[in-house]
Short mmCIF file of C-alpha atoms in Angstrom, two decimals:
data_model
loop_
_atom_site.label_atom_id
_atom_site.label_comp_id
_atom_site.label_asym_id
_atom_site.label_seq_id
_atom_site.Cartn_x
_atom_site.Cartn_y
_atom_site.Cartn_z
CA MET A 1 -2.37 26.65 2.41
CA LYS A 2 -2.13 27.99 5.90
CA PHE A 3 -3.04 25.64 8.73
CA LYS A 4 -5.19 27.60 11.10
CA THR A 5 -6.00 25.13 13.80
CA LYS A 6 -4.06 23.01 16.19
CA THR A 7 -6.35 20.12 15.26
CA LEU A 8 -5.42 20.23 11.57
CA ALA A 9 -1.79 20.40 12.50
CA ILE A 10 -2.10 17.30 14.66
CA LEU A 11 -3.88 15.43 11.99
CA LEU A 12 -1.29 16.36 9.35
CA SER A 13 1.45 15.28 11.80
CA LEU A 14 -0.14 11.92 12.25
CA THR A 15 -0.56 11.51 8.56
CA LEU A 16 3.14 12.39 8.08
CA VAL A 17 4.15 9.73 10.58
CA LEU A 18 1.94 7.12 8.82
CA GLY A 19 3.53 8.12 5.56
CA LEU A 20 6.97 7.48 7.03
CA VAL A 21 5.95 4.08 8.30
CA LEU A 22 4.63 3.11 4.85
CA THR A 23 7.68 4.33 3.17
CA GLY A 24 9.90 2.49 5.65
CA CYS A 25 8.04 -0.67 5.05
CA GLY A 26 8.83 -0.82 1.25
CA GLY A 27 6.72 2.09 0.02
CA GLN A 28 4.26 0.11 -2.10
CA PRO A 29 2.16 2.52 -4.23
CA THR A 30 -1.27 3.10 -2.90
CA ALA A 31 -4.20 4.39 -4.84
CA SER A 32 -6.95 6.71 -3.72
CA GLN A 33 -10.40 5.57 -2.58
CA GLN A 34 -11.47 5.53 -6.32
CA PRO A 35 -8.80 3.68 -8.34
CA ALA A 36 -8.21 5.09 -11.77
CA GLY A 37 -10.71 3.94 -14.33
CA ASP A 38 -12.59 1.54 -12.03
CA ASN A 39 -15.57 3.74 -11.11
CA LYS A 40 -18.44 2.51 -13.28
CA ALA A 41 -20.82 5.22 -11.86
CA ALA A 42 -18.57 7.94 -13.19
CA GLY A 43 -20.59 8.18 -16.41
CA ASP A 44 -19.10 10.69 -18.79
CA LYS A 45 -16.72 12.25 -16.23
CA VAL A 46 -13.25 12.99 -17.39
CA LYS A 47 -10.76 10.79 -15.60
CA VAL A 48 -7.56 12.57 -14.47
CA ALA A 49 -4.74 10.77 -12.60
CA PHE A 50 -1.90 11.98 -10.48
CA VAL A 51 1.30 10.15 -9.74
CA TYR A 52 3.09 11.19 -6.57
CA VAL A 53 6.66 10.52 -5.43
CA GLY A 54 5.73 10.70 -1.73
CA PRO A 55 2.72 10.19 0.42
CA VAL A 56 -0.01 12.88 0.47
CA GLY A 57 0.65 13.24 4.21
CA ASP A 58 4.16 14.54 3.72
CA ALA A 59 2.94 18.03 4.64
CA GLY A 60 5.00 19.38 1.82
CA TYR A 61 5.60 18.75 -1.87
CA THR A 62 3.09 16.00 -2.55
CA TYR A 63 0.59 17.58 -0.12
CA ALA A 64 0.71 20.75 -2.08
CA HIS A 65 0.04 18.81 -5.38
CA ASP A 66 -2.79 17.03 -3.65
CA GLN A 67 -4.31 20.23 -2.55
CA GLY A 68 -4.27 21.29 -6.19
CA ARG A 69 -6.07 18.04 -7.22
CA LYS A 70 -8.82 18.66 -4.65
CA TYR A 71 -9.22 22.22 -5.90
CA LEU A 72 -9.60 20.75 -9.48
CA GLU A 73 -12.34 18.45 -8.32
CA LYS A 74 -14.12 21.33 -6.60
CA GLU A 75 -13.92 23.64 -9.60
CA MET A 76 -14.72 21.01 -12.22
CA PRO A 77 -17.57 18.56 -11.07
CA ASN A 78 -17.23 16.69 -14.39
CA VAL A 79 -13.88 15.50 -13.40
CA GLU A 80 -13.01 12.35 -11.46
CA THR A 81 -9.52 12.18 -10.09
CA SER A 82 -7.33 9.36 -8.74
CA ILE A 83 -3.93 9.15 -7.24
CA VAL A 84 -1.09 6.75 -6.89
CA GLU A 85 1.31 7.78 -4.18
CA SER A 86 4.84 6.92 -3.07
CA VAL A 87 5.91 5.88 -6.62
CA PRO A 88 9.67 5.55 -6.82
CA GLU A 89 11.57 7.39 -9.55
CA GLY A 90 12.47 4.12 -11.30
CA ALA A 91 11.16 1.42 -13.53
CA ASP A 92 8.04 1.08 -11.34
CA ALA A 93 6.98 4.51 -12.60
CA GLU A 94 6.66 3.08 -16.09
CA ARG A 95 4.30 0.27 -14.78
CA VAL A 96 2.19 2.74 -12.92
CA LEU A 97 1.77 5.15 -15.82
CA THR A 98 0.95 2.37 -18.17
CA GLU A 99 -1.67 1.09 -15.81
CA LEU A 100 -3.28 4.44 -15.46
CA ALA A 101 -3.37 5.01 -19.17
CA THR A 102 -5.00 1.57 -19.81
CA LYS A 103 -7.67 2.35 -17.23
CA GLY A 104 -9.37 5.21 -19.11
CA ASN A 105 -7.54 8.24 -17.82
CA LYS A 106 -7.48 10.93 -20.34
CA ILE A 107 -4.97 13.18 -18.49
CA ILE A 108 -2.05 12.03 -16.20
CA PHE A 109 -0.04 14.38 -14.17
CA ALA A 110 3.39 12.91 -13.23
CA THR A 111 4.63 15.18 -10.47
CA SER A 112 8.25 14.41 -9.92
CA PHE A 113 11.42 15.07 -12.05
CA GLY A 114 12.57 11.46 -12.09
CA TYR A 115 9.48 10.22 -13.93
CA MET A 116 10.58 12.14 -17.10
CA ASP A 117 11.89 9.36 -19.39
CA TYR A 118 9.09 6.95 -18.29
CA VAL A 119 6.51 9.58 -19.25
CA ILE A 120 7.93 10.01 -22.63
CA LYS A 121 8.15 6.14 -23.19
CA VAL A 122 4.59 5.54 -22.02
CA ALA A 123 3.14 8.51 -23.95
CA GLN A 124 4.33 7.06 -27.20
CA LYS A 125 2.18 3.99 -26.59
CA PHE A 126 -0.97 6.08 -25.69
CA PRO A 127 -1.27 8.98 -28.10
CA ASP A 128 -4.76 9.70 -27.11
CA VAL A 129 -3.79 10.31 -23.43
CA THR A 130 -2.30 13.70 -22.36
CA PHE A 131 0.67 13.60 -20.01
CA LEU A 132 1.91 16.49 -17.98
CA HIS A 133 5.34 16.15 -16.35
CA CYS A 134 6.22 18.36 -13.46
CA SER A 135 9.68 20.00 -13.50
CA GLY A 136 11.01 18.05 -16.59
CA TYR A 137 12.22 19.35 -19.93
CA LYS A 138 11.24 16.66 -22.43
CA THR A 139 8.05 17.08 -24.50
CA ALA A 140 6.17 15.16 -27.26
CA PRO A 141 2.87 15.96 -29.06
CA ASN A 142 0.89 14.51 -26.11
CA VAL A 143 3.38 15.49 -23.45
CA GLY A 144 3.79 18.83 -21.81
CA THR A 145 6.00 20.06 -18.88
CA TYR A 146 4.99 22.40 -16.07
CA PHE A 147 6.62 24.08 -13.15
CA GLY A 148 6.61 27.52 -11.37
CA ARG A 149 9.40 30.06 -11.00
CA ILE A 150 9.80 29.16 -7.30
CA TYR A 151 13.24 30.60 -7.46
CA GLN A 152 11.47 34.08 -7.26
CA ALA A 153 9.88 33.15 -3.94
CA ARG A 154 13.07 31.59 -2.76
CA TYR A 155 14.93 34.79 -3.33
CA LEU A 156 12.37 36.74 -1.29
CA SER A 157 12.53 34.19 1.53
CA GLY A 158 16.36 34.66 1.42
CA LEU A 159 15.81 38.31 2.19
CA VAL A 160 14.01 37.32 5.35
CA ALA A 161 16.56 34.83 6.40
CA GLY A 162 19.43 37.29 5.90
CA LYS A 163 17.68 39.88 8.01
CA GLN A 164 17.03 37.32 10.66
CA SER A 165 20.54 35.74 10.99
CA LYS A 166 22.85 36.97 13.79
CA SER A 167 25.59 34.35 13.28
CA ASN A 168 25.77 35.07 9.52
CA VAL A 169 25.60 31.32 8.88
CA ILE A 170 22.49 29.95 7.27
CA GLY A 171 21.97 26.30 6.76
CA TYR A 172 20.36 24.74 3.68
CA VAL A 173 19.16 21.09 3.60
CA ALA A 174 19.17 20.09 -0.09
CA ALA A 175 17.77 17.05 -1.75
CA MET A 176 19.27 16.22 -5.12
CA PRO A 177 22.07 17.95 -6.93
CA ILE A 178 20.04 18.72 -10.02
CA PRO A 179 19.55 22.17 -11.71
CA GLU A 180 16.16 22.83 -9.99
CA VAL A 181 17.74 22.50 -6.50
CA ILE A 182 20.93 24.30 -7.43
CA ARG A 183 18.90 27.12 -8.89
CA GLY A 184 16.86 27.41 -5.62
CA ILE A 185 20.01 27.46 -3.49
CA ASN A 186 21.44 30.24 -5.71
CA ALA A 187 18.29 32.33 -5.64
CA PHE A 188 18.05 31.95 -1.89
CA THR A 189 21.66 32.98 -1.40
CA LEU A 190 21.32 35.98 -3.66
CA GLY A 191 18.39 37.11 -1.42
CA VAL A 192 20.43 36.49 1.79
CA ARG A 193 23.38 38.43 0.60
CA GLU A 194 21.22 41.28 -0.62
CA ALA A 195 19.92 41.64 2.93
CA ASN A 196 23.15 40.65 4.75
CA PRO A 197 26.35 40.74 2.66
CA ASN A 198 28.35 39.10 5.45
CA ALA A 199 26.14 35.91 5.58
CA THR A 200 26.96 32.64 3.86
CA VAL A 201 24.77 29.75 3.05
CA LYS A 202 26.10 26.31 4.08
CA VAL A 203 24.68 23.40 1.99
CA VAL A 204 24.20 19.78 3.14
CA TRP A 205 22.93 17.19 0.60
CA THR A 206 20.63 14.38 1.66
CA ASN A 207 20.12 12.70 -1.78
CA THR A 208 16.45 12.07 -0.91
CA TRP A 209 13.25 13.92 -1.46
CA TYR A 210 11.41 12.31 1.33
CA ASP A 211 13.07 11.07 4.55
CA PRO A 212 12.12 13.02 7.62
CA ALA A 213 14.71 11.40 9.83
CA LYS A 214 17.53 12.07 7.35
CA GLU A 215 16.40 15.62 6.68
CA LYS A 216 16.27 16.32 10.43
CA ASP A 217 19.75 14.99 10.95
CA ALA A 218 21.12 17.14 8.12
CA ALA A 219 19.58 20.19 9.79
CA LYS A 220 20.99 19.27 13.08
CA SER A 221 24.48 19.08 11.59
CA LEU A 222 24.04 22.56 10.10
CA LEU A 223 22.84 23.90 13.48
CA ASP A 224 25.88 22.33 15.16
CA ALA A 225 28.02 24.18 12.58
CA GLY A 226 26.70 27.51 13.68
CA ALA A 227 23.60 28.05 11.54
CA ASP A 228 20.89 30.04 13.28
CA VAL A 229 18.47 29.96 10.30
CA ILE A 230 17.67 26.67 8.43
CA ALA A 231 16.30 26.63 4.85
CA GLN A 232 15.34 23.48 2.94
CA HIS A 233 14.55 21.90 -0.44
CA GLN A 234 12.87 18.82 1.11
CA ASP A 235 9.45 17.45 1.29
CA THR A 236 8.73 17.41 4.99
CA PRO A 237 8.76 19.93 7.94
CA ALA A 238 11.53 17.92 9.71
CA PRO A 239 14.30 20.49 9.14
CA MET A 240 11.93 23.14 10.58
CA GLN A 241 11.33 21.05 13.67
CA ALA A 242 15.04 20.61 14.19
CA ALA A 243 15.50 24.38 14.12
CA GLU A 244 12.72 24.91 16.65
CA GLU A 245 14.15 22.32 19.02
CA LYS A 246 17.38 24.26 19.05
CA GLY A 247 15.66 27.61 19.56
CA LYS A 248 16.66 28.81 16.01
CA PHE A 249 14.69 29.83 12.93
CA GLY A 250 13.73 28.22 9.70
CA VAL A 251 12.48 28.92 6.13
CA GLY A 252 10.09 26.12 5.00
CA TYR A 253 9.14 24.89 1.50
CA ASN A 254 6.18 23.73 -0.54
CA THR A 255 3.41 24.70 1.99
CA ASP A 256 3.13 26.88 5.10
CA MET A 257 4.96 24.81 7.66
CA SER A 258 4.37 27.09 10.63
CA SER A 259 1.91 24.63 12.28
CA PHE A 260 4.87 22.13 12.70
CA ALA A 261 7.35 24.72 14.12
CA PRO A 262 5.48 27.79 15.10
CA LYS A 263 8.33 29.30 16.99
CA ALA A 264 10.82 28.78 14.24
CA VAL A 265 9.22 29.20 10.80
CA LEU A 266 9.80 32.73 9.35
CA THR A 267 8.02 32.11 6.03
CA GLY A 268 8.78 29.87 2.98
CA PRO A 269 8.27 29.63 -0.79
CA VAL A 270 4.92 27.79 -1.42
CA TRP A 271 3.13 26.20 -4.31
CA ASN A 272 -0.55 26.90 -5.44
CA TRP A 273 -1.19 24.22 -8.12
CA GLY A 274 -4.98 24.40 -8.22
CA PRO A 275 -5.53 27.08 -10.88
CA TYR A 276 -2.93 25.58 -13.15
CA TYR A 277 -4.64 22.09 -12.90
CA VAL A 278 -8.09 23.67 -13.72
CA LYS A 279 -6.74 25.61 -16.66
CA THR A 280 -4.91 22.66 -18.16
CA VAL A 281 -7.74 20.11 -17.78
CA LYS A 282 -10.22 22.64 -19.28
CA ALA A 283 -7.90 23.02 -22.21
CA VAL A 284 -7.61 19.33 -22.87
CA VAL A 285 -11.50 18.89 -22.50
CA ASP A 286 -12.01 21.86 -24.89
CA LYS A 287 -9.44 20.38 -27.35
CA THR A 288 -7.47 23.62 -27.24
CA TRP A 289 -4.44 22.08 -25.38
CA LYS A 290 -1.07 22.09 -27.03
CA SER A 291 2.21 20.74 -25.83
CA GLU A 292 4.27 23.40 -24.06
CA GLN A 293 6.91 23.96 -21.44
CA TYR A 294 5.04 26.02 -18.84
CA TRP A 295 7.20 27.86 -16.28
CA GLY A 296 4.81 30.15 -14.41
CA PRO A 297 6.00 33.30 -12.64
CA MET A 298 4.79 34.71 -9.33
CA SER A 299 2.32 36.89 -11.35
CA ASP A 300 0.53 33.70 -12.28
CA LYS A 301 0.11 32.99 -8.55
CA VAL A 302 1.44 29.47 -8.86
CA VAL A 303 4.17 30.39 -6.43
CA ASP A 304 4.27 32.67 -3.49
CA LEU A 305 5.53 33.26 0.12
CA ALA A 306 3.81 31.72 3.06
CA PRO A 307 2.52 34.05 5.81
CA TYR A 308 5.22 35.64 8.04
CA GLY A 309 5.86 34.34 11.51
CA PRO A 310 5.51 36.94 14.28
CA MET A 311 9.35 37.14 14.66
CA VAL A 312 9.83 38.67 11.19
CA SER A 313 10.71 42.34 11.38
CA ASP A 314 8.87 45.19 9.66
CA ASP A 315 12.17 46.08 7.93
CA ALA A 316 12.35 42.62 6.43
CA LYS A 317 8.74 42.72 5.34
CA ALA A 318 9.27 46.10 3.67
CA LEU A 319 12.40 44.88 1.78
CA VAL A 320 10.49 41.82 0.56
CA ALA A 321 7.42 43.97 -0.58
CA LYS A 322 9.70 46.21 -2.65
CA LYS A 323 11.49 43.36 -4.42
CA LYS A 324 8.23 41.42 -4.95
CA GLU A 325 6.70 44.39 -6.60
CA SER A 326 9.60 44.58 -9.06
CA ILE A 327 9.29 40.90 -9.85
CA LEU A 328 5.44 41.00 -10.27
CA LYS A 329 5.77 44.08 -12.65
CA GLY A 330 8.42 42.23 -14.68
CA GLU A 331 10.80 45.10 -14.03
CA TRP A 332 13.51 42.90 -12.47
CA ASP A 333 14.27 39.20 -11.91
CA VAL A 334 16.50 37.20 -9.62
CA PHE A 335 19.22 36.25 -12.06
CA ASN A 336 19.85 39.66 -13.50
CA GLY A 337 23.58 40.58 -13.48
CA PRO A 338 26.02 41.14 -12.04
CA ILE A 339 26.29 37.76 -10.52
CA LYS A 340 29.55 36.10 -9.47
CA ASP A 341 30.30 32.42 -8.81
CA GLN A 342 31.98 30.98 -5.83
CA SER A 343 35.48 31.82 -7.13
CA GLY A 344 34.45 35.43 -7.68
CA GLN A 345 34.38 35.15 -11.45
CA VAL A 346 31.52 37.14 -13.13
CA LYS A 347 29.13 34.71 -14.62
CA VAL A 348 26.37 37.22 -15.45
CA PRO A 349 27.61 40.66 -16.41
CA GLU A 350 25.82 43.79 -15.35
CA GLY A 351 23.10 44.76 -17.72
CA SER A 352 22.42 41.18 -18.76
CA LYS A 353 20.31 38.30 -17.39
CA MET A 354 20.41 34.58 -17.51
CA THR A 355 18.16 32.91 -20.17
CA ASP A 356 15.61 30.24 -19.23
CA LYS A 357 17.92 27.70 -20.86
CA GLU A 358 20.89 28.76 -18.69
CA MET A 359 18.73 28.71 -15.53
CA LEU A 360 17.33 25.26 -16.45
CA GLU A 361 20.93 23.97 -16.79
CA PHE A 362 22.39 25.46 -13.50
CA ASN A 363 25.52 23.56 -12.49
CA TRP A 364 27.43 26.17 -10.44
CA PHE A 365 26.89 28.00 -7.19
CA VAL A 366 26.87 31.75 -6.75
CA GLN A 367 29.20 33.62 -4.39
CA GLY A 368 28.20 33.14 -0.82
CA VAL A 369 27.31 29.48 -0.97
CA ASP A 370 29.47 27.27 1.22
CA GLY A 371 29.22 23.77 -0.40
CA THR A 372 30.00 21.73 -3.43
CA ILE A 373 27.97 20.12 -6.18
CA PRO A 374 28.48 16.31 -6.26
CA LYS A 375 29.46 15.05 -9.73
#
């Protein structure tokens, strides 16, 4: 997912601006060129629908999912996909999911956490449709969940940030105070502190997944507070652009964001959804699919690090390579003890590690985080 030409970067930037305009004008969901279930010429093609929380031009989270959808179409010519973008995480999600199910879609991917209860409710009415919910935890006979262990890539990106920082203050623009985001902040901070024990990670919440202006303002506030590296759990490159404008550095998210801030972006945890989408659709078509809670590790290649910027030192790269090898081999993982919380209390003793259940319920910060979790 690396943008290799200035032309592509410009096109994506224009699409991002358009997405913001649409969102600012009320964000009415828009379908792809082939609305779900309306293509009479599709014949026996398997219809697969995707529900997105943002516009495909966000250059981040939704863009990454849409690249996975395109990969699915390329690898499986017998599949016809459709999308509905900018669907709010509220009652309208139920309407969209119901409409997609009634239009002949056999598989529906709901790609945002806030769709969870609506997926479960609609799935009960359509037992012959397979629903996959990204980042959730509720399942049913025809509902599975999926996500990747992006915290592993976040830890590695924290190593890079810790090596890069000179002020020992690293800013983190965070979306929603849910376990997924808290887990990411903690993993990143553990990486930062491994590379630079004197550094702290200062957190600012935006309470939005997609709002370029708000994300950028949050990054600016962190830069004004002394941060010389900005990290993010947001859907657009706006925080990276804020860092570049101040002559500082950034760690992106979702996709390689270096095209939008080439002088700032060090690297970033990225998604590679295509192979998962292909494997899952094939299983449904072959009638071998079973409901599960998939949480793919780096070794599955669903998560990784974006390419390094030219400013990243060889020392940082070597440190990342060593830790990444341990993760890939299953010899070590990010939340192995000892780990202390903000107060210095040992939460994970040496010789033990957090269970998946504990990681999925994260509601506390590790030592080194400067911030609070809103109740």
